[in-house]
XYZ file of C-alpha atoms in Angstrom:
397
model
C 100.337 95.317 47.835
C 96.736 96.243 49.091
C 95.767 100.272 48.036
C 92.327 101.913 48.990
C 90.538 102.073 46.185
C 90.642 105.480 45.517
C 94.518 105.384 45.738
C 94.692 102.752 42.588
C 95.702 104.464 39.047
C 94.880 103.521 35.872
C 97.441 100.853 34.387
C 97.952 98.919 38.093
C 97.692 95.297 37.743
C 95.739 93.192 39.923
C 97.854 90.727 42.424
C 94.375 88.554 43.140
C 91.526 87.586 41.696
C 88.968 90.575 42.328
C 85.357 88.954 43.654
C 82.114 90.436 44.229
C 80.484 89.776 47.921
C 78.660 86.919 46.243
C 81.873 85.508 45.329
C 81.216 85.998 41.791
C 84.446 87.127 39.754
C 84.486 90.856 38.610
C 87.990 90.796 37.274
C 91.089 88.287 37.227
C 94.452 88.125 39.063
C 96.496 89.990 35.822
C 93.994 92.272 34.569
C 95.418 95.799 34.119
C 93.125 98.177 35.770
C 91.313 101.050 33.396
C 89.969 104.436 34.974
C 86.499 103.157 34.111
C 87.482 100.001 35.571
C 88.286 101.426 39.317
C 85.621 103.943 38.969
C 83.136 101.072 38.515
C 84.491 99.142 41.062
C 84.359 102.362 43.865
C 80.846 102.407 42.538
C 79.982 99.225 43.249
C 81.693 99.658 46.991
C 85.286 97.940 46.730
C 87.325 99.741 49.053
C 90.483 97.507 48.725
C 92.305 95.617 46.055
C 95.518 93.714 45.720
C 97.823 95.189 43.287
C 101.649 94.211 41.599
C 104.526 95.850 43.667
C 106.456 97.918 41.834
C 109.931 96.070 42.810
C 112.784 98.423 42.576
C 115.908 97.032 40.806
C 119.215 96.937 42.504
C 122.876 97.148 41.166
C 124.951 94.372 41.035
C 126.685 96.318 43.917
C 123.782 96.457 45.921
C 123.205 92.771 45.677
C 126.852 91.806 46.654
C 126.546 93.189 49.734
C 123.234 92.073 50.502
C 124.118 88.640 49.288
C 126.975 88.550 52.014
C 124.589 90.276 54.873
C 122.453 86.721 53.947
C 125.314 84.791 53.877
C 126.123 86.156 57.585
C 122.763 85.240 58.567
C 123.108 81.549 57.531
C 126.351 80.605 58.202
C 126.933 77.409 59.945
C 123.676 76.207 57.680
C 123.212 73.622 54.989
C 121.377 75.592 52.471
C 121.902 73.324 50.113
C 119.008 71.301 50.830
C 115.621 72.714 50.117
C 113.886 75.109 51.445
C 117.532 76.515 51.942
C 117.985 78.204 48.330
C 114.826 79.830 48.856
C 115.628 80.614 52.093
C 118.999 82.779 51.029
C 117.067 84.147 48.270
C 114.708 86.067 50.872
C 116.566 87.095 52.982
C 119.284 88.762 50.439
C 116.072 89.908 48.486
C 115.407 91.890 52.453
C 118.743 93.288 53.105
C 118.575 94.445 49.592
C 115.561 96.547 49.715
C 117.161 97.640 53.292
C 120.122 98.930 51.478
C 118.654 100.634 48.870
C 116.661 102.533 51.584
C 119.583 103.236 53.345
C 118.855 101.348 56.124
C 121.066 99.460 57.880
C 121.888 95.507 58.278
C 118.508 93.578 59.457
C 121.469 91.980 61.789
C 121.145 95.516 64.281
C 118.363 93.970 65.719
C 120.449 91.753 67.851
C 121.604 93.764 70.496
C 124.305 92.907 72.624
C 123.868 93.628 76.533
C 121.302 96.073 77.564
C 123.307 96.480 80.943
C 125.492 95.356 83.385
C 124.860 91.106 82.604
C 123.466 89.438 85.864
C 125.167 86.138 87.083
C 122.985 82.686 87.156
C 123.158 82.669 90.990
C 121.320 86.925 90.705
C 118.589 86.119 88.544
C 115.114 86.006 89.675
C 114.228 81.432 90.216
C 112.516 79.455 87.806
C 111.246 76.267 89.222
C 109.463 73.859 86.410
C 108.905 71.199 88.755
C 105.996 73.505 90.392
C 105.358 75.505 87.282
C 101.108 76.043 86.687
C 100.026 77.902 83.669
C 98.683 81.578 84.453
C 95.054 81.764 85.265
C 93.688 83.234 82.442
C 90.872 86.009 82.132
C 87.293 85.261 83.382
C 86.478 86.046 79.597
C 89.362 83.686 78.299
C 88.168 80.601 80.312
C 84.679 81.126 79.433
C 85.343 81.423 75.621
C 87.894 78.363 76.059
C 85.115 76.368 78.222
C 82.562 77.259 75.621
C 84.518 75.769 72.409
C 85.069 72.970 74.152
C 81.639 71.637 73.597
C 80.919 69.698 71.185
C 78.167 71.242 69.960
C 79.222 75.089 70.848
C 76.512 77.653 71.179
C 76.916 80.675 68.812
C 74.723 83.202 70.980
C 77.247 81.869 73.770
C 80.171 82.241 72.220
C 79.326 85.959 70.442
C 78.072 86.845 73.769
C 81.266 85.868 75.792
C 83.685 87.829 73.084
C 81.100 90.903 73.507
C 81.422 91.088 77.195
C 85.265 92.248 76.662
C 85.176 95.923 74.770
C 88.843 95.862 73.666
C 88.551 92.259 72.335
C 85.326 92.673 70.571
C 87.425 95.632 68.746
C 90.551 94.333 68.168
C 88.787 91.218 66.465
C 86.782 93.704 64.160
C 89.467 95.029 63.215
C 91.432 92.149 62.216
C 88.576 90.337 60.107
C 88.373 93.501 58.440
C 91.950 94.047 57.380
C 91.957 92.766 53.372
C 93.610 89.453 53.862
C 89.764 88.374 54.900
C 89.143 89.799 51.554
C 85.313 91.218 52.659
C 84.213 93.760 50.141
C 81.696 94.823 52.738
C 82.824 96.098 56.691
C 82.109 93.619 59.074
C 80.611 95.348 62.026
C 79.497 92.879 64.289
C 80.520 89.555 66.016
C 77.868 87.512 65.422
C 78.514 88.298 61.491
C 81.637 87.576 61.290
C 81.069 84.360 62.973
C 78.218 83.955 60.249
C 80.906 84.567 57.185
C 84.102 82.671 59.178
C 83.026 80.489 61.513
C 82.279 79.966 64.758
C 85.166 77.350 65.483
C 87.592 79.697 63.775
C 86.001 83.213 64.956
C 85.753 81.441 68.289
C 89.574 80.309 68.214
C 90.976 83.449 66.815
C 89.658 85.634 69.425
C 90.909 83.091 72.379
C 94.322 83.056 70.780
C 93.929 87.146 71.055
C 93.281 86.943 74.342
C 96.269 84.506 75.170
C 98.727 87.122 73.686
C 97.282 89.864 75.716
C 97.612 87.413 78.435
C 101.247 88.390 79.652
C 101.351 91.894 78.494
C 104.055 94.194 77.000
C 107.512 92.334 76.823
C 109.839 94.645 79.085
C 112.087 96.583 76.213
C 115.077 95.689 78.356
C 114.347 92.590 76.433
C 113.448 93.111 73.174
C 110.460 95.411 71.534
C 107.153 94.363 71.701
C 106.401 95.667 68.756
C 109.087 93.345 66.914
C 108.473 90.724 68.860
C 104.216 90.957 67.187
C 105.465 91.088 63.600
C 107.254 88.089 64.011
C 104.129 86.634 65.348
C 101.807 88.090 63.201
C 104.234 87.776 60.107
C 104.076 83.768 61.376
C 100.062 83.776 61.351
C 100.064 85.280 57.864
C 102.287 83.149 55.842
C 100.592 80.287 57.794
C 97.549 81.253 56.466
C 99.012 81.555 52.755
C 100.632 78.001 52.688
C 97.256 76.609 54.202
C 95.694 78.148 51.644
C 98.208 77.094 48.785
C 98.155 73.279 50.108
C 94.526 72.811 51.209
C 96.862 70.831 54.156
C 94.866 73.127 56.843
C 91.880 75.797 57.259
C 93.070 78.772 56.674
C 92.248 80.483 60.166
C 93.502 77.703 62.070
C 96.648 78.054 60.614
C 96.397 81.678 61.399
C 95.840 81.221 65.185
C 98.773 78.047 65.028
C 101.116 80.477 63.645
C 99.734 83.684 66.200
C 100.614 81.251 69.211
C 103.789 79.211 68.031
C 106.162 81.826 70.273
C 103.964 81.809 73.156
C 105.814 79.736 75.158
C 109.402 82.865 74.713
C 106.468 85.730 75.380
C 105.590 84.022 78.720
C 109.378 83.809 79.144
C 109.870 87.571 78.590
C 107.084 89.104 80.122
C 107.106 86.550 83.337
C 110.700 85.998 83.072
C 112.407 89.224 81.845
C 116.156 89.277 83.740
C 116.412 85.298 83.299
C 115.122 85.875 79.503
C 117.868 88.939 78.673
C 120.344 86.387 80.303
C 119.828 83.717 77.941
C 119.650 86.185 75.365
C 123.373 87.672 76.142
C 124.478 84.037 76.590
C 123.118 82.734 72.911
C 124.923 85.971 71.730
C 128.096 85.287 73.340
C 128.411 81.764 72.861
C 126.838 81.735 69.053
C 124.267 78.654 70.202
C 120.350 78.847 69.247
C 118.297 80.775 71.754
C 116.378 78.007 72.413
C 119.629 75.835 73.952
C 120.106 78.916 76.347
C 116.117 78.620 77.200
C 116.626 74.835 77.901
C 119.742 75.597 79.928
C 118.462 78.092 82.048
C 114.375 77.584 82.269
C 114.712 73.640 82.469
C 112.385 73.560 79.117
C 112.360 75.619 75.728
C 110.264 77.907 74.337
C 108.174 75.220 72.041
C 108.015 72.692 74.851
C 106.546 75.257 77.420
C 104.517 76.914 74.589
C 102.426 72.949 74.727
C 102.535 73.327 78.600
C 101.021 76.565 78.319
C 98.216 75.477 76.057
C 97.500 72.472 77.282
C 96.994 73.987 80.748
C 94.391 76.143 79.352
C 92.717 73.317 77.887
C 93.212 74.672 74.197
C 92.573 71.839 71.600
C 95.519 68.876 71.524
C 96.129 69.745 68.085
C 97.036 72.853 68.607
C 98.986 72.834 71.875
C 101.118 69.688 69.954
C 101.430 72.224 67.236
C 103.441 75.117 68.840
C 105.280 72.196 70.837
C 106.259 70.563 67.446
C 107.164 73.630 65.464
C 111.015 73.249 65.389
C 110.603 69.572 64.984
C 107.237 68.846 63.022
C 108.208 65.331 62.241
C 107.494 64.504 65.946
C 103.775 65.284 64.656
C 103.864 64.308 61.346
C 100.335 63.118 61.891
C 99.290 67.212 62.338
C 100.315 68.746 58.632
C 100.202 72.039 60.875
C 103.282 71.413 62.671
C 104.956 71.540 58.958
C 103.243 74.277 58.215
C 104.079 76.440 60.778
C 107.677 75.245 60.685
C 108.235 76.196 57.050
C 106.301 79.728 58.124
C 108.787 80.474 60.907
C 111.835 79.862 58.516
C 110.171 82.442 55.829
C 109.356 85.016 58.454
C 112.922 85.060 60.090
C 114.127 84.780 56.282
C 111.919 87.600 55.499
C 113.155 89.437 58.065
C 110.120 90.639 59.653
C 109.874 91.265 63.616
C 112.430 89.493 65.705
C 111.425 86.891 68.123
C 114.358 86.979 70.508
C 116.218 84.705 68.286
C 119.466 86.509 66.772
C 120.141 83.919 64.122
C 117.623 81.548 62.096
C 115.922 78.813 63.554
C 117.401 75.439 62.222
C 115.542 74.344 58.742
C 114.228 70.494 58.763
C 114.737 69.150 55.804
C 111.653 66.745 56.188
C 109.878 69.392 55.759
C 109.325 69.674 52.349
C 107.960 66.543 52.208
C 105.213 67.105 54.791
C 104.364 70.615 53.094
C 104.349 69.910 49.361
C 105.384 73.436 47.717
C 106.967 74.819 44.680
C 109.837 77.441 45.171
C 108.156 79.894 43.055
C 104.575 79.381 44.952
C 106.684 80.486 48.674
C 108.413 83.343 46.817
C 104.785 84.454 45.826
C 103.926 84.073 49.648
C 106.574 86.322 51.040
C 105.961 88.561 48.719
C 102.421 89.078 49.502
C 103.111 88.664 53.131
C 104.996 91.787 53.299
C 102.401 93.732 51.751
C 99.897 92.272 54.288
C 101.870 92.776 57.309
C 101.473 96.163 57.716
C 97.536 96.294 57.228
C 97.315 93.746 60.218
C 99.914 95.411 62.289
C 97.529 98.269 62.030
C 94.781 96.405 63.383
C 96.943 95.544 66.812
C 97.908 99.206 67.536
């Protein structure tokens, strides 16, 4: 878990290797942490650092239930096949802690009916055959237009993100949160294209914008706030297994995972009576979410997700990306399509957020031969990933 410095105590045990602005090491991922030690490094101006969670152990008691909770989760699914041991492992490692809390089954969060349930012929028409993508904000197709250049400008782009107040903050605070890992604040937009990128500063802030495109999903629904740790819980561990298998850059992974529900948040927010709907049916009839949305929209969530994109001219790659996310072999050319598959089963395993979807998404099997991983290095992942959740959470409120 990340601690402000002056919150570390003597005897804490570094999670990460420790580096210097320069990049130089100061100390190494296992190094217990002396008084001197922290003291020197507050001196020298580290304000964050990743330290061991202190796991609490549970009772065999504890575990049984938790272990059936899981079981409830999965059922119907071959776990037998990798990543499916893993899988089970998570998410009776998350009831678990939610038990020992006191807290109730992460199951609650699939609500039955909010209200009296509409019929087909009542709700509000959905027409794909005429369907155009939103028109997106004056700053949005600017930035988009602008990193579509081959050669894109950086004045250009840092002046496009600056024109928008809320952006320009929102994007400061997320390159500041410690899973950047900058010992020193960044404070402008022009350096933290100079430290990440222009491409990938560029690209994070459009995918921003997208999200903020449809607004707040109607709670009728489901919470908005859930419904952004999913998302965000998706970007994250995205960004770990890019980093763990060099198969992607890190940010792009980041934004890939950020955008791989945006088809279901155009759904909800555009959609909200039709969306509930297929909701109540999924929950009724025990079938996937997504064969309600293809039902009763025409197209799923993935599928309109690519429309969406590719509408607003966002790179191929990516827009194929959210489209292939429940099915990555149909772009086994783009390792990112694994990568955000495996991602979305670990964040619904996890337990963190809820993206409309009562029960979890169907595991590919293939996929753990696109995304080469050790069991041990994803359990590493989702442990980190929960510590690092609520830091960037922070930076969306």
């Amino acid at each position: 878990m990340f601690k402000r410095i002056e919150q570390v105590l003597p005897g804490e045990i570094l999670a990460a290797d420790l580096m210097d602005p320069a990049g130089r090491l100061l100390f190494p991922k296992g190094a217990t942490l002396s008084e001197s030690a922290i003291e020197a490094l507050g001196q020298r101006g580290v304000a964050d650092v990743e330290v061991e969670d202190e796991r609490v152990t549970l009772s065999a008691e504890q575990l049984r239930q938790a272990a059936e909770h899981a079981r409830r989760f999965y059922a119907g699914h071959d776990l037998g096949v990798p990543p499916g041991p893993i899988l089970l492992g998570l998410r009776t490692e998350a009831e678990a802690q939610r038990i020992e809390r006191g807290l109730p089954p992460l199951l609650r969060d699939c609500r039955g009916p909010a209200g009296p349930v509409q019929l087909p012929r009542e709700l509000p028409m959905f027409c794909l055959d005429s369907f155009d993508p939103p028109q997106l904000s004056a700053v949005a197709q600017d930035l988009n237009l602008a990193l579509s250049e081959p050669d894109p400008s950086s004045k250009k782009i840092v002046e496009i993100i600056t024109r928008s107040p809320g952006l320009t903050a929102k994007l400061l605070r997320l390159v500041n949160t410690p899973i950047y890992g900058f010992q020193r604040k960044v404070e402008t937009v022009s350096r933290a294209v100079s430290i990440v990128g222009l491409r990938e500063v560029g690209m994070l802030a459009s995918s921003l914008l997208m999200v903020d495109q449809f607004g707040v999903i109607p709670k009728s629904v489901i919470e908005m706030r859930t419904f952004l740790e999913h998302s965000l819980g998706c970007a994250l561990t995205c960004k770990a297994l890019a980093e763990s298998t060099g198969l992607a850059q890190p940010e792009q992974a980041f934004v890939a995972g950020l955008l791989h529900d945006i088809g279901r948040l155009y759904f909800f927010t555009s959609f909200p009576e039709r969306s509930r709907y297929c909701i109540d049916s999924a929950l009724k009839h025990k079938r996937p979410l997504m064969t309600e949305e293809a039902l009763f929209f025409g197209i799923d969530h993935a599928d309109m997700g690519e429309r969406l994109l590719d509408g607003w001219r966002m790179p191929p790659g990516l827009s194929r990306t959210v489209g292939s996310h429940h099915n990555p072999a149909r772009a086994t050319d783009l390792p990112l399509a694994g990568i955000v598959h495996l991602a979305d089963l670990l964040t619904h395993a996890m337990g963190l957020g809820c993206s409309g979807e009562c029960g979890p998404p169907e595991a590919r099997p293939e996929v753990m031969d696109l995304i080469p991983i050790q069991p041990e290095q994803m359990v590493d992942i989702a442990i980190r990933i929960e510590t690092q959740l609520g830091l960037i959470m922070g930076a969306f409120q």
